Each structure stands twice: as C-alpha cells, then as structure tokens.
Amino acid sequence: MDTETDMMAEVGDHNSNNTTCHPPLNSMEETSFCCEQLPEDECTEIQKEEDGPLVELDCRNVFSEGRKEFVTPAVGMEFESYDDAYNYYICYAKEVGFRVRVKNSWFKRNSREKYGAVLCCSSQGFKRIKDVNHMRKETRTGCPAMIRMRLMDSQRWRILEVTLEHNHVLGAKIHKSVKKMGNGTKKKSLPSSNSEAHTVKLYRALVIDAGGNSNAISNAREDRTSSEFSNWLNLKKGDTQAIYNYLCRMQLTNPNFFYLMDFNDEGHLRNVFWADARSRAAGGYFGDVIYFDNTYLSSKYEIPLVAFVGINHHGQSVLLGCGLLAGESLESYVWLFRAWIKSLSGFSPQTIITDKCKVLQSAIAEVFPGSLHRFGLPLIMKKVPEKLGGLRNYDMIRKEMIKAIYETLKMNEFESAWAFMIQRFGVGDHEWLRSLYEDRSSWAPVYLKDTFFAGMSATRPGESFTPFFDRFVHKQTPLKEFLDKYELALHKKHKEEALADIESRSSTPLLKTRCSFELQLSRIYTRQMFMKFQFEVEEMYSCFGTTQLHVDGPAIIFLVKERVLCEGNRREIRDFEVLYSRPAGEIRCICSCFNFYGYLCRHALCVLNFNGVEEIPSRYILSRWKKDYKRLHIPDHNTGVADDIDHTQLSNQLFRSALQVVEEGTISLDHYNVALHAIEESLNKVHDVEFRQI
C-alpha cells in the first residue's frame, strides 16, 4: 500500500464517530482561532484531488516586506472556514519557499459538505510509472511536509496533524501557489482585490510584529489616541509571540484547554480568551454565581487582564477563565462573554457581579439575558474616598452612607436614610451619588434579597473582593512575566483546594454547642463552610425574645430580637422578622443571609428551634458546600435531544472526575503512587468491559 493509501485508510478509520454539532459564536466573524478538545466528525467519503485542475492564487504585493517572523502551522490552530485555513497555508508556503497541493478531501455523503482535507508540499509522493513524462523533469521527492485538518463541532477547521520538515531544497519565496478544484473546473485567476483582502486579514493575524516593520508599527501606536487603542491590544515587542507560544504550549500539554484569539480587519491582535482544563471543570461546578473582575483593565495596569471568578465548595475563589482586552468597549466585552460561554458549552450563570459600568450592563444584557446582573458593593464602597473625599463633610457623609447601606433592613428604611443624608449635607446635585441612587436596585442589599450570591455578595461592612491574581500582578507587571506567574498562581490555588478537600474528609470539626443543627452540618459540609455556619449557631445565644407576630395561612411571622455589637463596642437591640411555614418547609429571614451567603442565619435557626425542629430542612442544605460535591454532582449543560448520547458531555464529566485524582495526586509522592495505581486499575476495568462486548 502506498503512502497516499495509508493516509486515506488511517483517516477513514479514525473518523468514524457520530457527533452532536454545536452552533458557532455569532460574534466571531473576525479571524479567530478557537482550540478545544472535541469528538471527531462522521467519516463518509474520501475524494483524492491530486490530479484535478488548478486555480492560481496570487499572493504578490499582499504583505509588507521585512516581516520576517511569523507563526508556523501547529496542531490545534483553528480557522473560520476551509478557505481561511487553505489561504493561510498557501501564504506560509510562499514565505518558506514551496508550493501546496491538496492531497485528499473528505465529503459527507448526503450534503456533499467538505469536512476534512490534507494539504501537502507539491513535492509530496512520487509519480506512478504510467504517468511519468520522460520529457519533463521529475519534481516529486516524497516530501513529508503536510497539514491535516478537519471541520469540528464548533464549525471551525482545526489542524490535527502537522509535518514541517521537507526532504528537498526550498526555493526562494514563491509568489504563486495552486489550489486543486473539483472535476470540470477551469483554470482561472482569482479576482485580485477579493483574494488579497481576505488573505491579508487572515495572514497578518498570524504574523508577529518583529523585524522590518516593528519600529514603524511602534511609532504608529505612539501617535494614536486613546480611543483608537480599543481596536487592538497595546502590546510590547514580542508580546504577541509570547501569547501565541503560551496558548499553543497549553493546547498541547493541557487536555481540554480552550482559547480564542480575536483580530481586527488589519490583522492586529485585539482580544484573547483562554480557560484551562481546571477552569472549565470548575465552571461546571461553581459557575452559578460569578464575579467578573476587570480591575486590571479599568485601572490601566500594564496588562489589560480580565478574569471570571467563582467560589468553590470551601468558599475559596476559583478561576473560571481569563482574557486580555483591547479596551472597555461593548464589542470587546460581548466577544469575551460569548467566548466564555463557548468554553462552558453554552452554560450561563445565575448571577453575575461586576463593577458599576454602563458598557458592561449593555454587554451582559445582550449575552446573558437570563442572568441577574448585580454591581459589587465592595467595588462601589472602594470608590467613596475618591468620589466624595473632596466634600466638606466627607467623614460624616461617609458615616451616614454606611448606615443607610448596611444597617437598613427594609426598602423604606433605606430610602429614608439616603434622603436624610442627601438633605442634611446638601449633596443632591452630586453626580456620582445621584447615579448610585438611580441604580440602587442593582447594588443596595435591601433590594437584592431575592438574588442568590453564594457567598459573593459581600454585604457586611469590611468585606471586599480580593483579585484572583493578588500578589502576582502589580501595576507594572509585563505580559511575559504574568504568563509565567499565571501557572504559579493557579498551582497555588489548586493546591489550597486539594489540601482543603483532604482536611474536610479526614478530620472531624470540634463542636462548640449542643445544638442539633451544628452536629447535622458538621457531617455534611466542608470544614471551611461548616465553620462559617457554626458561627451563626454560636450567635444564636445573642438572640432572645422569639415571639409570634401574626399568622398568614400556613405561614407565621416571628420576631427575633438580637443584641448587635455597634460602634464603640456598645450593643443595641435590633428586631428581625422571620417567616416560617412548617408544611412547606420554608423559612426566610429579613436579613436574607441564606441568599447572600448560602446558609441559614442565627435568627432563622432560633425560629426553627422555637418550633421544636431538630434538623435543618433539606432545601437549605446546599449541595455546593458538601464534602463530596465534586464527586457526586454532574453538571447538566446539555441542550440537545434528551435521547441522544452527547459524547462531549460524557467526555467532560469523565475529565472532571479524573481531574480530582490528578489534583490530589500531586500533593506528595505517596499521593502520586496511590493515584497512579488507581488510574491504571480503572483503565484495566474499562478494558474488561470492552472484552466482554466482543
């Protein structure tokens, strides 16, 4: 069997799986690369194009001279269409000094849609004896240089195999290459304007600014206004190459790694998004409530970094994805959010917390129409000194503002306290305060009691959001240094989570009371989350005078009094209303601790205890805080037909399960040996299933 037949047989056998196609991102019309591990498509029909008619693609005068350094083909690169991939390889070949031939193409039987191809050097293979023309010089040398690519579920063409080496001398830069067409197509030249415009857009997206034109480009950037910068990333020399090298390395070494690169019409890198395997797995578990951190971008750090952050079952911050944005434009945010959704197979969060920003509001409304968008209260309070510090009565204004925000329990109380502050200090015309008041339903705790925050609400004085890369990124951190620190930061976080998992499973927390609620959750929750709940149990002893106010059908309103510690270490008595319905197993406190933090408050526990209830109702024991949550929970993000087997879904769930073994297996050599033995044993059992089916 000759080389070509071998290749055909190999690809045909390899691509025999059925798949479920996922729709492409509507916003990715620009040249972008998207990389993720997905199942192969359905193999149907192979068509050899080796001897078909040719069409010439003229690449002359398309690129500036002097751009010497460019990206070579690599496994994992993806393109919007077959033509994009083909034109890229044509122009790469032109720069290196060889010509391209389409060796094979694969088409679906029914639709005749092309879904696979092998592009090779024109010197690939050897002429068959009957085709040899002794009057012409033989140009084929059996050259192995080639790329093999396929149309993936994402509707993008991905390079699956690359051979760069040639076994012949490469010529000078070639200005013409050839494209094989189907039978009956006449040889013709593509329209110069169309082909050049399309090829420029694609090829420059892969070119690294180095060599001849780098100085000119740097000077051009210095002359641009700040508003123009939003059309591409303001990177230093070598940064684009560093980004690309990092993404390619992660794609090859990190299973299930995902990234997207967005380029403008001139081929400049504009936006980047990536999520490693752990981030994607964490998104399936903890993506219900996310904090979108754009601190580094809005504060004009050296790197325009943004991050999607969640809270894991230990109450620790967990990274769900990262990005670099050209600017705070609607287009960039929309592109980024859609890229993040794609990395999680279409999943959208229940609640999104961001900084107060009109552009973010518009982007989230467009991309996440079913999610609740809330402004982070700590982010607003952090701006108080900057926005109000110049006012004559700043200290008193700040004190009244804190009282209105943190100490009011009802909307009318907040409205009265805010109006008192505005009137007393005459700040009714202050633009920032007026804007805050207009958006109060998105940040003031009294308006957010029906929003689930999973511990990310930070509605108590002194609570704040800590940036995920705190201590790893400062104002002047360069991009190359960040890419090195990125993996270090993630390794530190992953180790903290793995150690917390072990501690929660292997140790029994010390009980501090005789309350049955404390004993109940000590057996279920992770150590860190139990300790937070345990504090509420202890504080039950600061509550007293639980009385029934009135009855509304099966629901009863109770009043619980609490001695609250105030300024100057003095205590004052405050009243908290709690609704309780025994038939429905429902209990709600006016402080809304459960929605804000994910566990019942001391006031609700007092009412349960008052009514002789010895166990917390199951609806108030959240699975996301349980010790075994990541082992038992299977995220359901499948939007396809229920009866269909979604191989991507199965693959992702198996990967999530295996990832826990990998994470804890790296803690020590003993952990590693046990984990490796378990993996080998599991693989043998899977093979046994295969043998039983024969």
JSON list of N, CA and C in Angstrom, two decimals, residues 630-659:
[
{"chain": "A", "resi": 630, "resn": "LYS", "atom": "N", "xyz": [-18.04, 17.59, 44.42]},
{"chain": "A", "resi": 630, "resn": "LYS", "atom": "CA", "xyz": [-17.39, 17.45, 43.11]},
{"chain": "A", "resi": 630, "resn": "LYS", "atom": "C", "xyz": [-17.37, 16.00, 42.63]},
{"chain": "A", "resi": 631, "resn": "ARG", "atom": "N", "xyz": [-17.54, 15.04, 43.54]},
{"chain": "A", "resi": 631, "resn": "ARG", "atom": "CA", "xyz": [-17.57, 13.65, 43.12]},
{"chain": "A", "resi": 631, "resn": "ARG", "atom": "C", "xyz": [-18.97, 13.21, 42.67]},
{"chain": "A", "resi": 632, "resn": "LEU", "atom": "N", "xyz": [-19.99, 13.80, 43.27]},
{"chain": "A", "resi": 632, "resn": "LEU", "atom": "CA", "xyz": [-21.36, 13.34, 43.00]},
{"chain": "A", "resi": 632, "resn": "LEU", "atom": "C", "xyz": [-22.12, 14.21, 42.02]},
{"chain": "A", "resi": 633, "resn": "HIS", "atom": "N", "xyz": [-21.75, 15.48, 41.92]},
{"chain": "A", "resi": 633, "resn": "HIS", "atom": "CA", "xyz": [-22.51, 16.41, 41.08]},
{"chain": "A", "resi": 633, "resn": "HIS", "atom": "C", "xyz": [-22.11, 16.27, 39.62]},
{"chain": "A", "resi": 634, "resn": "ILE", "atom": "N", "xyz": [-23.12, 16.13, 38.75]},
{"chain": "A", "resi": 634, "resn": "ILE", "atom": "CA", "xyz": [-22.88, 16.08, 37.31]},
{"chain": "A", "resi": 634, "resn": "ILE", "atom": "C", "xyz": [-23.55, 17.30, 36.70]},
{"chain": "A", "resi": 635, "resn": "PRO", "atom": "N", "xyz": [-22.80, 18.31, 36.27]},
{"chain": "A", "resi": 635, "resn": "PRO", "atom": "CA", "xyz": [-23.40, 19.50, 35.67]},
{"chain": "A", "resi": 635, "resn": "PRO", "atom": "C", "xyz": [-24.22, 19.12, 34.44]},
{"chain": "A", "resi": 636, "resn": "ASP", "atom": "N", "xyz": [-25.41, 19.65, 34.34]},
{"chain": "A", "resi": 636, "resn": "ASP", "atom": "CA", "xyz": [-26.29, 19.35, 33.21]},
{"chain": "A", "resi": 636, "resn": "ASP", "atom": "C", "xyz": [-26.37, 20.56, 32.30]},
{"chain": "A", "resi": 637, "resn": "HIS", "atom": "N", "xyz": [-25.47, 20.60, 31.32]},
{"chain": "A", "resi": 637, "resn": "HIS", "atom": "CA", "xyz": [-25.46, 21.73, 30.39]},
{"chain": "A", "resi": 637, "resn": "HIS", "atom": "C", "xyz": [-25.91, 21.30, 29.00]},
{"chain": "A", "resi": 638, "resn": "ASN", "atom": "N", "xyz": [-26.39, 20.09, 28.87]},
{"chain": "A", "resi": 638, "resn": "ASN", "atom": "CA", "xyz": [-26.76, 19.58, 27.56]},
{"chain": "A", "resi": 638, "resn": "ASN", "atom": "C", "xyz": [-28.08, 20.20, 27.11]},
{"chain": "A", "resi": 639, "resn": "THR", "atom": "N", "xyz": [-28.06, 20.83, 25.96]},
{"chain": "A", "resi": 639, "resn": "THR", "atom": "CA", "xyz": [-29.27, 21.46, 25.43]},
{"chain": "A", "resi": 639, "resn": "THR", "atom": "C", "xyz": [-29.81, 20.70, 24.23]},
{"chain": "A", "resi": 640, "resn": "GLY", "atom": "N", "xyz": [-29.25, 19.53, 23.94]},
{"chain": "A", "resi": 640, "resn": "GLY", "atom": "CA", "xyz": [-29.66, 18.76, 22.78]},
{"chain": "A", "resi": 640, "resn": "GLY", "atom": "C", "xyz": [-30.85, 17.88, 23.10]},
{"chain": "A", "resi": 641, "resn": "VAL", "atom": "N", "xyz": [-31.11, 16.91, 22.21]},
{"chain": "A", "resi": 641, "resn": "VAL", "atom": "CA", "xyz": [-32.21, 15.98, 22.39]},
{"chain": "A", "resi": 641, "resn": "VAL", "atom": "C", "xyz": [-31.87, 15.03, 23.53]},
{"chain": "A", "resi": 642, "resn": "ALA", "atom": "N", "xyz": [-32.83, 14.81, 24.41]},
{"chain": "A", "resi": 642, "resn": "ALA", "atom": "CA", "xyz": [-32.55, 14.04, 25.62]},
{"chain": "A", "resi": 642, "resn": "ALA", "atom": "C", "xyz": [-32.12, 12.61, 25.31]},
{"chain": "A", "resi": 643, "resn": "ASP", "atom": "N", "xyz": [-32.66, 12.03, 24.23]},
{"chain": "A", "resi": 643, "resn": "ASP", "atom": "CA", "xyz": [-32.36, 10.63, 23.93]},
{"chain": "A", "resi": 643, "resn": "ASP", "atom": "C", "xyz": [-31.01, 10.46, 23.26]},
{"chain": "A", "resi": 644, "resn": "ASP", "atom": "N", "xyz": [-30.41, 11.52, 22.78]},
{"chain": "A", "resi": 644, "resn": "ASP", "atom": "CA", "xyz": [-29.12, 11.42, 22.10]},
{"chain": "A", "resi": 644, "resn": "ASP", "atom": "C", "xyz": [-28.00, 11.27, 23.12]},
{"chain": "A", "resi": 645, "resn": "ILE", "atom": "N", "xyz": [-26.95, 10.52, 22.75]},
{"chain": "A", "resi": 645, "resn": "ILE", "atom": "CA", "xyz": [-25.76, 10.41, 23.58]},
{"chain": "A", "resi": 645, "resn": "ILE", "atom": "C", "xyz": [-24.83, 11.55, 23.21]},
{"chain": "A", "resi": 646, "resn": "ASP", "atom": "N", "xyz": [-24.60, 12.44, 24.13]},
{"chain": "A", "resi": 646, "resn": "ASP", "atom": "CA", "xyz": [-23.72, 13.58, 23.89]},
{"chain": "A", "resi": 646, "resn": "ASP", "atom": "C", "xyz": [-22.31, 13.17, 24.32]},
{"chain": "A", "resi": 647, "resn": "HIS", "atom": "N", "xyz": [-21.48, 12.82, 23.34]},
{"chain": "A", "resi": 647, "resn": "HIS", "atom": "CA", "xyz": [-20.14, 12.34, 23.66]},
{"chain": "A", "resi": 647, "resn": "HIS", "atom": "C", "xyz": [-19.28, 13.44, 24.29]},
{"chain": "A", "resi": 648, "resn": "THR", "atom": "N", "xyz": [-19.53, 14.67, 23.90]},
{"chain": "A", "resi": 648, "resn": "THR", "atom": "CA", "xyz": [-18.79, 15.77, 24.51]},
{"chain": "A", "resi": 648, "resn": "THR", "atom": "C", "xyz": [-19.13, 15.89, 25.99]},
{"chain": "A", "resi": 649, "resn": "GLN", "atom": "N", "xyz": [-20.43, 15.74, 26.31]},
{"chain": "A", "resi": 649, "resn": "GLN", "atom": "CA", "xyz": [-20.86, 15.82, 27.71]},
{"chain": "A", "resi": 649, "resn": "GLN", "atom": "C", "xyz": [-20.25, 14.68, 28.52]},
{"chain": "A", "resi": 650, "resn": "LEU", "atom": "N", "xyz": [-20.25, 13.48, 27.97]},
{"chain": "A", "resi": 650, "resn": "LEU", "atom": "CA", "xyz": [-19.67, 12.34, 28.68]},
{"chain": "A", "resi": 650, "resn": "LEU", "atom": "C", "xyz": [-18.18, 12.55, 28.89]},
{"chain": "A", "resi": 651, "resn": "SER", "atom": "N", "xyz": [-17.52, 13.04, 27.86]},
{"chain": "A", "resi": 651, "resn": "SER", "atom": "CA", "xyz": [-16.08, 13.27, 27.95]},
{"chain": "A", "resi": 651, "resn": "SER", "atom": "C", "xyz": [-15.75, 14.31, 29.01]},
{"chain": "A", "resi": 652, "resn": "ASN", "atom": "N", "xyz": [-16.51, 15.40, 29.03]},
{"chain": "A", "resi": 652, "resn": "ASN", "atom": "CA", "xyz": [-16.26, 16.46, 30.01]},
{"chain": "A", "resi": 652, "resn": "ASN", "atom": "C", "xyz": [-16.46, 15.97, 31.44]},
{"chain": "A", "resi": 653, "resn": "GLN", "atom": "N", "xyz": [-17.52, 15.14, 31.65]},
{"chain": "A", "resi": 653, "resn": "GLN", "atom": "CA", "xyz": [-17.77, 14.65, 33.01]},
{"chain": "A", "resi": 653, "resn": "GLN", "atom": "C", "xyz": [-16.68, 13.68, 33.46]},
{"chain": "A", "resi": 654, "resn": "LEU", "atom": "N", "xyz": [-16.24, 12.80, 32.56]},
{"chain": "A", "resi": 654, "resn": "LEU", "atom": "CA", "xyz": [-15.15, 11.89, 32.91]},
{"chain": "A", "resi": 654, "resn": "LEU", "atom": "C", "xyz": [-13.88, 12.68, 33.23]},
{"chain": "A", "resi": 655, "resn": "PHE", "atom": "N", "xyz": [-13.67, 13.73, 32.46]},
{"chain": "A", "resi": 655, "resn": "PHE", "atom": "CA", "xyz": [-12.47, 14.53, 32.70]},
{"chain": "A", "resi": 655, "resn": "PHE", "atom": "C", "xyz": [-12.55, 15.21, 34.06]},
{"chain": "A", "resi": 656, "resn": "ARG", "atom": "N", "xyz": [-13.73, 15.75, 34.42]},
{"chain": "A", "resi": 656, "resn": "ARG", "atom": "CA", "xyz": [-13.88, 16.39, 35.73]},
{"chain": "A", "resi": 656, "resn": "ARG", "atom": "C", "xyz": [-13.58, 15.40, 36.87]},
{"chain": "A", "resi": 657, "resn": "SER", "atom": "N", "xyz": [-14.09, 14.19, 36.71]},
{"chain": "A", "resi": 657, "resn": "SER", "atom": "CA", "xyz": [-13.88, 13.20, 37.76]},
{"chain": "A", "resi": 657, "resn": "SER", "atom": "C", "xyz": [-12.40, 12.82, 37.86]},
{"chain": "A", "resi": 658, "resn": "ALA", "atom": "N", "xyz": [-11.76, 12.61, 36.72]},
{"chain": "A", "resi": 658, "resn": "ALA", "atom": "CA", "xyz": [-10.35, 12.23, 36.72]},
{"chain": "A", "resi": 658, "resn": "ALA", "atom": "C", "xyz": [-9.47, 13.36, 37.23]},
{"chain": "A", "resi": 659, "resn": "LEU", "atom": "N", "xyz": [-9.91, 14.59, 36.99]},
{"chain": "A", "resi": 659, "resn": "LEU", "atom": "CA", "xyz": [-9.10, 15.74, 37.38]},
{"chain": "A", "resi": 659, "resn": "LEU", "atom": "C", "xyz": [-8.91, 15.80, 38.90]}
]
